[in-house]
Amino acid sequence: MSRKPTLAVVGATGAVGTVMLDILSTREDVYGEIRLIASPRSAGKKLTVRGEEVVVQALAPEVFDGVDIAMFDVPDEVSAVWAPIAAERGAVAVDNSGAFRMDPDVPLVVPEVNPDAAKARPKGIISNPNCTTLSMIVALGALHRQWGLAELVVASYQAASGAGQEGIDTLYSQIEKIAGNRELGQRAGDVRAVVGTEGPFPAPLALNVVPWAGSLKDGGWSSEELKVRNESRKILGLPGLKVSATCVRVPVITTHSLAVHAVFGSEVDQREAQAVLAAAPGVVLSDNPEAYEFPTPNDVVGTDPTWVGRVRRSLDDPKALDLFLCGDNLRKGAALNTAQIAELVATEFTS
Ligand SMILES: NC(=O)c1ccc[n+]([C@@H]2O[C@H](COP(=O)([O-])OP(=O)(O)OC[C@H]3O[C@@H](n4cnc5c(N)ncnc54)[C@H](OP(=O)(O)O)[C@@H]3O)[C@@H](O)[C@H]2O)c1
């Protein structure tokens, strides 16, 4: 019987959750009831979704009773415990955290790239990729369909909001502390002395770039760099794809950027690559260097697509392309992709 599914948004008060409420209020409304869930700290708070005030409930097993789809926009350790509880109670859990992404029994889904993967979910859980991978994979998926990807060399320029609301607050606070001081940034350590190191970044982010995101893994790699490698392989179904990533945090509030060197199985052509990208759903080509037309985070923030520019065929390898991509890490990089996955699941109730 066709009916509109009941949705729970767990983590509705966070950086991703806040964007999710906006997305749920502006996309086609496919849901019946929408429940908003967060920690006990936020219980009783009122948030607006679809133009209506909804009271936030504290996370508890009973909040999932009668829920068909439960989105999780919460830290890894919260998802690890609660997504299986939601699934046990009959909901399909769509998880934005890193808790289940590499679990072989949990599909990792990008609707423009591998929508069919969402149908096979033995644990009742579907994972949403990390924001850095999501900011490039729709465009790379289109190029892969054309020429077959063999290798990726990626440098990321990641926004502060990738570290959640705390990241946003930290960068704004650092900017306030340095505002008006025209001497800073000229002597080693002078910015650090003014802004300190509070917050989620291991070095000052204002007037700086920080070659670190995530936690330390074997061989000096960061967890974020390994996510780019492992998740790209899983989404594209290419377990042998060569991937090297260097993840760097830059003083941008929201929208990740990436410089990508992509090597393919056969010779590529610059104009053809531009045409493939221009035609790809979810991708906008902005590539006219004569007019200084290319994506920048400040022009892209708040938009849904992946923006691509600076498309060039490598001078030394006819099988390789170099490109620059920007994507809003809180929209396609998190909330939008989760919303798109949930919409795929919702069609199972309404069709
Ligand atoms: N930021 C990004 O670019 C991005 C991109 C992709 C994926 N993600 C992932 O999305 C998830 C959320 O990230 P975020 O950036 O939105 O984080 P955030 O701003 O710190 O928000 C965290 C949310 O989780 C809730 N929460 C925390 N502990 C809880 C608990 N014990 N029980 C119930 N709710 C709890 C918080 O509720 P209270 O407000 O009540 O504390 C808040 O709603 C993370 O797994 C993150 O890795 C983030």
Coordinates of C-alpha atoms and ligand atoms in Angstrom, one line a residue:
M1 CA 0.0 0.0 0.0
S2 CA 1.4 3.4 -0.9
R3 CA 2.0 5.8 2.0
K4 CA 4.3 8.7 2.9
P5 CA 7.0 7.3 5.2
T6 CA 7.7 8.7 8.7
L7 CA 11.2 10.2 9.0
A8 CA 13.5 10.8 12.0
V9 CA 16.4 13.2 11.8
V10 CA 18.9 12.3 14.5
G11 CA 21.4 15.1 15.1
A12 CA 18.9 17.8 14.0
T13 CA 20.7 20.5 16.0
G14 CA 24.2 20.1 14.5
A15 CA 26.0 21.7 11.5
V16 CA 24.8 19.0 9.1
G17 CA 21.4 18.6 10.8
T18 CA 20.7 22.4 10.4
V19 CA 21.3 22.2 6.7
M20 CA 19.2 19.0 6.6
L21 CA 16.2 20.9 7.9
D22 CA 16.6 23.5 5.2
I23 CA 16.9 20.8 2.5
L24 CA 13.8 18.9 3.9
S25 CA 11.9 22.2 3.8
T26 CA 12.9 23.1 0.2
R27 CA 12.9 19.7 -1.7
E28 CA 9.8 17.9 -2.8
D29 CA 8.1 16.8 0.4
V30 CA 7.9 13.0 0.3
Y31 CA 7.4 12.4 4.0
G32 CA 4.5 12.1 6.4
E33 CA 5.6 12.9 10.0
I34 CA 9.1 14.2 10.6
R35 CA 10.6 13.7 14.1
L36 CA 13.7 15.7 15.2
I37 CA 16.1 14.0 17.6
A38 CA 19.3 15.2 19.4
S39 CA 21.1 14.7 22.7
P40 CA 19.3 15.3 26.0
R41 CA 21.0 18.7 26.0
S42 CA 18.7 19.9 23.2
A43 CA 15.5 18.1 24.3
G44 CA 12.5 20.5 24.3
K45 CA 14.2 23.0 21.9
K46 CA 11.9 24.0 19.0
L47 CA 13.3 23.9 15.4
T48 CA 11.5 24.7 12.2
V49 CA 11.1 22.2 9.3
R50 CA 8.7 22.5 6.4
G51 CA 7.5 25.8 7.9
E52 CA 6.4 24.1 11.1
E53 CA 7.9 24.2 14.6
V54 CA 8.8 20.7 15.9
V55 CA 10.0 20.0 19.4
V56 CA 13.3 18.2 19.6
Q57 CA 13.2 14.8 21.4
A58 CA 16.1 13.2 23.3
L59 CA 17.6 10.1 21.6
A60 CA 16.0 6.9 23.1
P61 CA 14.9 3.6 21.6
E62 CA 11.2 4.6 21.6
V63 CA 11.7 7.6 19.3
F64 CA 12.1 5.1 16.5
D65 CA 8.7 3.4 17.0
G66 CA 6.7 3.8 13.8
V67 CA 9.7 5.4 12.0
D68 CA 10.4 4.2 8.4
I69 CA 13.6 6.1 7.6
A70 CA 16.1 7.4 10.2
M71 CA 18.8 9.8 9.2
F72 CA 21.9 10.0 11.5
D73 CA 23.9 13.2 11.5
V74 CA 25.7 12.5 14.7
P75 CA 29.3 11.6 15.8
D76 CA 30.6 8.1 14.8
E77 CA 30.3 6.6 18.3
V78 CA 26.6 7.7 18.5
S79 CA 25.7 6.2 15.1
A80 CA 27.6 3.0 15.9
V81 CA 25.3 2.4 18.8
W82 CA 22.0 3.9 17.6
A83 CA 21.7 3.1 13.9
P84 CA 21.4 -0.6 14.6
I85 CA 18.8 0.1 17.3
A86 CA 16.8 2.1 14.7
A87 CA 17.2 -0.7 12.2
E88 CA 16.1 -3.3 14.8
R89 CA 12.9 -1.3 15.3
G90 CA 12.1 -1.5 11.6
A91 CA 13.6 1.8 10.2
V92 CA 16.0 2.0 7.3
A93 CA 19.0 3.9 8.8
V94 CA 20.8 6.4 6.5
D95 CA 24.1 7.2 8.3
N96 CA 26.2 10.2 7.7
S97 CA 29.0 9.2 10.1
G98 CA 32.0 7.1 9.4
A99 CA 30.8 4.2 11.6
F100 CA 29.7 1.8 8.9
R101 CA 31.1 3.1 5.6
M102 CA 33.6 0.3 5.0
D103 CA 31.4 -2.5 6.4
P104 CA 30.9 -4.9 3.5
D105 CA 27.3 -5.4 4.6
V106 CA 26.5 -1.7 4.4
P107 CA 26.2 0.0 1.0
L108 CA 28.0 3.3 0.5
V109 CA 25.8 5.3 -1.8
V110 CA 26.0 8.3 -4.1
P111 CA 22.7 8.4 -6.0
E112 CA 24.3 9.9 -9.2
V113 CA 26.9 7.1 -9.2
N114 CA 25.7 3.9 -7.6
P115 CA 21.9 4.2 -6.8
D116 CA 21.2 0.5 -7.1
A117 CA 23.6 -0.3 -4.2
A118 CA 21.0 1.2 -1.9
K119 CA 18.7 -1.7 -2.5
A120 CA 21.0 -4.4 -0.9
R121 CA 21.2 -3.5 2.8
P122 CA 21.4 -6.6 4.9
K123 CA 21.9 -4.6 8.2
G124 CA 19.1 -2.2 7.4
I125 CA 21.8 0.6 7.2
I126 CA 23.0 2.6 4.3
S127 CA 26.1 4.8 4.6
N128 CA 26.7 8.3 3.3
P129 CA 30.3 8.9 2.1
N130 CA 32.6 11.5 3.8
C131 CA 32.4 15.0 2.6
T132 CA 35.8 15.2 0.9
T133 CA 35.1 12.1 -1.3
L134 CA 31.6 13.4 -2.0
S135 CA 32.9 16.7 -3.2
M136 CA 34.6 15.1 -6.2
I137 CA 33.0 11.7 -6.8
V138 CA 30.0 12.7 -8.9
A139 CA 32.2 14.4 -11.4
L140 CA 34.8 11.7 -11.3
G141 CA 32.1 9.0 -11.7
A142 CA 31.0 10.7 -15.0
L143 CA 34.6 10.7 -16.3
H144 CA 35.1 7.1 -15.1
R145 CA 32.1 6.0 -17.2
Q146 CA 33.7 7.6 -20.2
W147 CA 37.3 6.5 -19.9
G148 CA 37.7 4.1 -16.9
L149 CA 39.6 5.5 -13.9
A150 CA 43.0 4.0 -13.1
E151 CA 44.5 6.4 -10.5
L152 CA 43.8 9.5 -8.5
V153 CA 46.2 12.0 -6.9
V154 CA 44.2 14.4 -4.8
A155 CA 45.0 17.5 -2.8
S156 CA 42.1 18.8 -0.7
Y157 CA 41.4 22.4 0.5
Q158 CA 38.9 21.6 3.3
A159 CA 36.6 24.1 5.0
A160 CA 36.3 24.6 8.8
S161 CA 32.7 23.3 8.9
G162 CA 34.0 19.9 8.0
A163 CA 34.9 19.8 11.7
G164 CA 31.3 20.5 12.6
Q165 CA 29.8 23.5 14.4
E166 CA 32.9 23.6 16.6
G167 CA 35.0 24.1 13.5
I168 CA 32.8 27.0 12.3
D169 CA 32.8 28.6 15.8
T170 CA 36.6 28.3 16.1
L171 CA 37.4 29.9 12.7
Y172 CA 35.0 32.9 13.3
S173 CA 36.5 33.3 16.8
Q174 CA 40.1 33.3 15.4
I175 CA 39.1 35.9 12.7
E176 CA 37.6 38.1 15.4
K177 CA 40.8 37.9 17.4
I178 CA 43.0 38.9 14.5
A179 CA 40.7 41.5 12.9
G180 CA 42.3 44.9 12.4
N181 CA 45.8 43.7 13.3
R182 CA 47.9 44.6 10.2
E183 CA 51.1 43.2 11.6
L184 CA 50.1 39.5 12.0
G185 CA 51.2 36.8 9.6
Q186 CA 54.7 38.2 9.2
R187 CA 56.6 36.6 12.0
A188 CA 56.8 32.8 12.8
G189 CA 54.2 31.9 15.4
D190 CA 52.6 35.4 15.7
V191 CA 49.1 34.3 14.8
R192 CA 49.3 31.3 17.1
A193 CA 50.3 33.7 20.0
V194 CA 47.1 35.7 19.4
V195 CA 44.5 33.0 18.6
G196 CA 45.8 30.1 20.7
T197 CA 45.0 26.5 19.7
E198 CA 41.6 25.9 21.2
G199 CA 39.1 24.1 18.9
P200 CA 39.4 21.1 16.6
F201 CA 42.4 22.3 14.5
P202 CA 46.0 21.4 15.5
A203 CA 47.3 24.8 14.4
P204 CA 45.8 28.3 13.8
L205 CA 43.5 28.3 10.8
A206 CA 43.1 32.0 10.4
L207 CA 45.8 33.4 8.0
N208 CA 47.1 29.8 7.7
V209 CA 46.7 26.4 6.0
V210 CA 46.9 23.2 8.1
P211 CA 48.0 20.0 6.4
W212 CA 45.9 17.8 8.7
A213 CA 42.3 16.5 9.0
G214 CA 41.2 13.6 11.1
S215 CA 43.3 11.2 13.2
L216 CA 46.8 9.7 12.7
K217 CA 46.9 6.3 11.0
D218 CA 49.8 4.0 10.0
G219 CA 52.6 5.3 7.9
G220 CA 51.8 9.0 8.7
W221 CA 48.5 9.1 6.8
S222 CA 45.5 10.9 8.2
S223 CA 42.2 9.2 8.6
E224 CA 40.6 11.7 6.2
E225 CA 43.2 10.7 3.5
L226 CA 42.4 7.0 3.9
K227 CA 38.7 7.7 3.7
V228 CA 39.2 9.4 0.3
R229 CA 41.1 6.3 -0.9
N230 CA 38.9 3.6 0.6
E231 CA 35.5 5.2 0.0
S232 CA 36.3 6.2 -3.7
R233 CA 37.2 2.6 -4.3
K234 CA 34.0 1.3 -2.7
I235 CA 31.6 3.8 -4.4
L236 CA 33.1 3.2 -7.9
G237 CA 33.4 -0.5 -7.4
L238 CA 37.2 -0.3 -8.2
P239 CA 39.0 -2.1 -5.3
G240 CA 42.3 -1.8 -7.1
L241 CA 42.1 2.0 -7.8
K242 CA 45.3 3.8 -7.0
V243 CA 44.6 6.8 -4.8
S244 CA 47.0 9.2 -3.0
A245 CA 45.4 12.1 -1.1
T246 CA 46.8 14.9 1.0
C247 CA 44.1 16.6 3.0
V248 CA 44.6 20.2 4.0
R249 CA 42.4 22.5 6.0
V250 CA 42.0 26.1 4.8
P251 CA 40.4 29.2 6.3
V252 CA 37.1 28.8 4.5
I253 CA 33.8 28.4 6.5
T254 CA 32.0 26.0 4.2
T255 CA 32.8 24.3 0.8
H256 CA 35.6 21.9 0.2
S257 CA 37.8 22.3 -2.8
L258 CA 40.0 19.6 -4.4
A259 CA 42.8 19.6 -7.0
V260 CA 42.7 16.2 -8.7
H261 CA 45.1 14.5 -11.1
A262 CA 43.1 11.6 -12.6
V263 CA 44.7 8.9 -14.8
F264 CA 42.4 6.9 -17.0
G265 CA 42.6 3.6 -19.0
S266 CA 42.7 5.3 -22.4
E267 CA 43.7 8.7 -23.9
V268 CA 41.5 11.6 -22.9
D269 CA 40.5 14.8 -24.6
Q270 CA 40.1 18.2 -22.9
R271 CA 37.0 19.3 -24.8
E272 CA 35.4 15.9 -24.5
A273 CA 36.0 15.9 -20.8
Q274 CA 34.4 19.3 -20.5
A275 CA 31.4 18.1 -22.5
V276 CA 31.1 15.0 -20.3
L277 CA 31.2 17.1 -17.2
A278 CA 28.7 19.7 -18.5
A279 CA 26.2 16.9 -19.3
A280 CA 26.6 15.1 -16.0
P281 CA 23.6 15.3 -13.6
G282 CA 24.7 17.1 -10.4
V283 CA 27.8 18.7 -12.0
V284 CA 28.3 22.3 -13.2
L285 CA 31.2 23.1 -15.5
S286 CA 32.7 26.5 -14.8
D287 CA 35.7 26.6 -17.0
N288 CA 36.7 29.7 -18.9
P289 CA 40.2 30.7 -17.7
E290 CA 40.3 33.5 -20.2
A291 CA 37.6 35.3 -18.2
Y292 CA 39.0 34.0 -14.9
E293 CA 35.9 31.7 -14.7
F294 CA 36.5 28.8 -12.3
P295 CA 34.8 27.6 -9.1
T296 CA 35.8 29.1 -5.8
P297 CA 34.3 28.1 -2.4
N298 CA 32.8 31.5 -1.8
D299 CA 30.9 31.4 -5.1
V300 CA 29.8 27.8 -4.6
V301 CA 28.7 27.7 -0.9
G302 CA 25.0 27.1 -0.4
T303 CA 24.6 25.4 -3.8
D304 CA 23.8 21.8 -4.5
P305 CA 26.0 20.7 -7.4
T306 CA 29.7 19.7 -7.7
W307 CA 31.4 22.6 -9.6
V308 CA 34.4 21.8 -11.9
G309 CA 36.8 24.0 -13.6
R310 CA 40.5 24.2 -14.7
V311 CA 40.0 21.1 -16.8
R312 CA 43.3 20.3 -18.5
R313 CA 44.9 17.3 -20.2
S314 CA 48.1 16.5 -18.5
L315 CA 51.1 17.8 -20.5
D316 CA 53.1 14.6 -19.8
D317 CA 50.4 11.9 -19.9
P318 CA 47.7 11.8 -22.6
K319 CA 45.7 9.5 -20.4
A320 CA 45.5 12.0 -17.5
L321 CA 43.3 15.0 -16.6
D322 CA 44.0 17.7 -14.1
L323 CA 40.9 19.5 -12.6
F324 CA 39.7 21.7 -9.7
L325 CA 36.5 20.9 -8.0
C326 CA 34.4 22.7 -5.3
G327 CA 31.4 21.3 -3.4
D328 CA 29.5 22.5 -0.4
N329 CA 30.5 20.0 2.3
L330 CA 27.4 20.5 4.3
R331 CA 25.0 20.1 1.3
K332 CA 26.2 17.5 -1.3
G333 CA 29.0 16.6 1.0
A334 CA 26.6 15.6 3.8
A335 CA 23.0 16.5 4.2
L336 CA 21.9 16.6 0.5
N337 CA 23.4 13.2 -0.4
T338 CA 21.8 11.7 2.7
A339 CA 18.5 13.3 1.7
Q340 CA 18.8 11.9 -1.8
I341 CA 19.5 8.4 -0.4
A342 CA 16.5 8.7 1.9
E343 CA 14.4 9.8 -1.1
L344 CA 15.5 6.6 -2.9
V345 CA 14.3 4.6 0.0
A346 CA 11.1 6.7 0.3
T347 CA 10.1 5.6 -3.2
E348 CA 9.8 2.0 -1.9
F349 CA 6.9 3.2 0.3
T350 CA 5.2 5.5 -2.2
S351 CA 5.5 3.6 -5.5
Ligands
LIG1 N1 30.5 18.7 8.8 C1 30.7 18.1 7.7 O1 31.2 18.6 6.7 C2 30.3 16.6 7.6 C3 30.2 16.1 6.3 C4 29.9 14.7 6.2 C5 29.6 14.0 7.3 N2 29.7 14.6 8.5 C6 29.4 13.7 9.7 O2 28.0 14.0 10.1 C7 28.0 13.8 11.5 C8 27.5 15.1 12.2 O3 28.5 16.1 12.0 P1 28.2 17.7 12.3 O4 29.4 18.3 11.6 O5 26.8 18.1 12.0 O6 28.5 17.6 13.9 P2 28.0 18.7 15.0 O7 27.8 20.0 14.4 O8 28.9 18.5 16.1 O9 26.5 18.1 15.5 C9 26.4 16.8 16.2 C10 25.0 16.5 16.4 O10 24.9 15.2 17.1 C11 24.1 15.3 18.2 N3 24.7 14.5 19.3 C12 25.9 14.5 19.8 N4 26.0 13.5 20.8 C13 24.8 12.9 20.9 C14 24.3 11.9 21.7 N5 25.0 11.3 22.6 N6 23.0 11.6 21.5 C15 22.2 12.2 20.6 N7 22.7 13.2 19.8 C16 23.9 13.5 19.9 C17 24.2 16.8 18.6 O11 23.1 17.1 19.5 P3 23.2 18.3 20.5 O12 23.2 19.6 19.8 O13 22.1 18.1 21.4 O14 24.6 18.2 21.2 C18 24.2 17.4 17.2 O15 22.8 17.5 16.8 C19 29.3 13.4 12.0 O16 29.4 12.0 12.0 C20 30.2 13.9 10.9 O17 31.4 13.1 10.7 C21 30.0 15.9 8.7

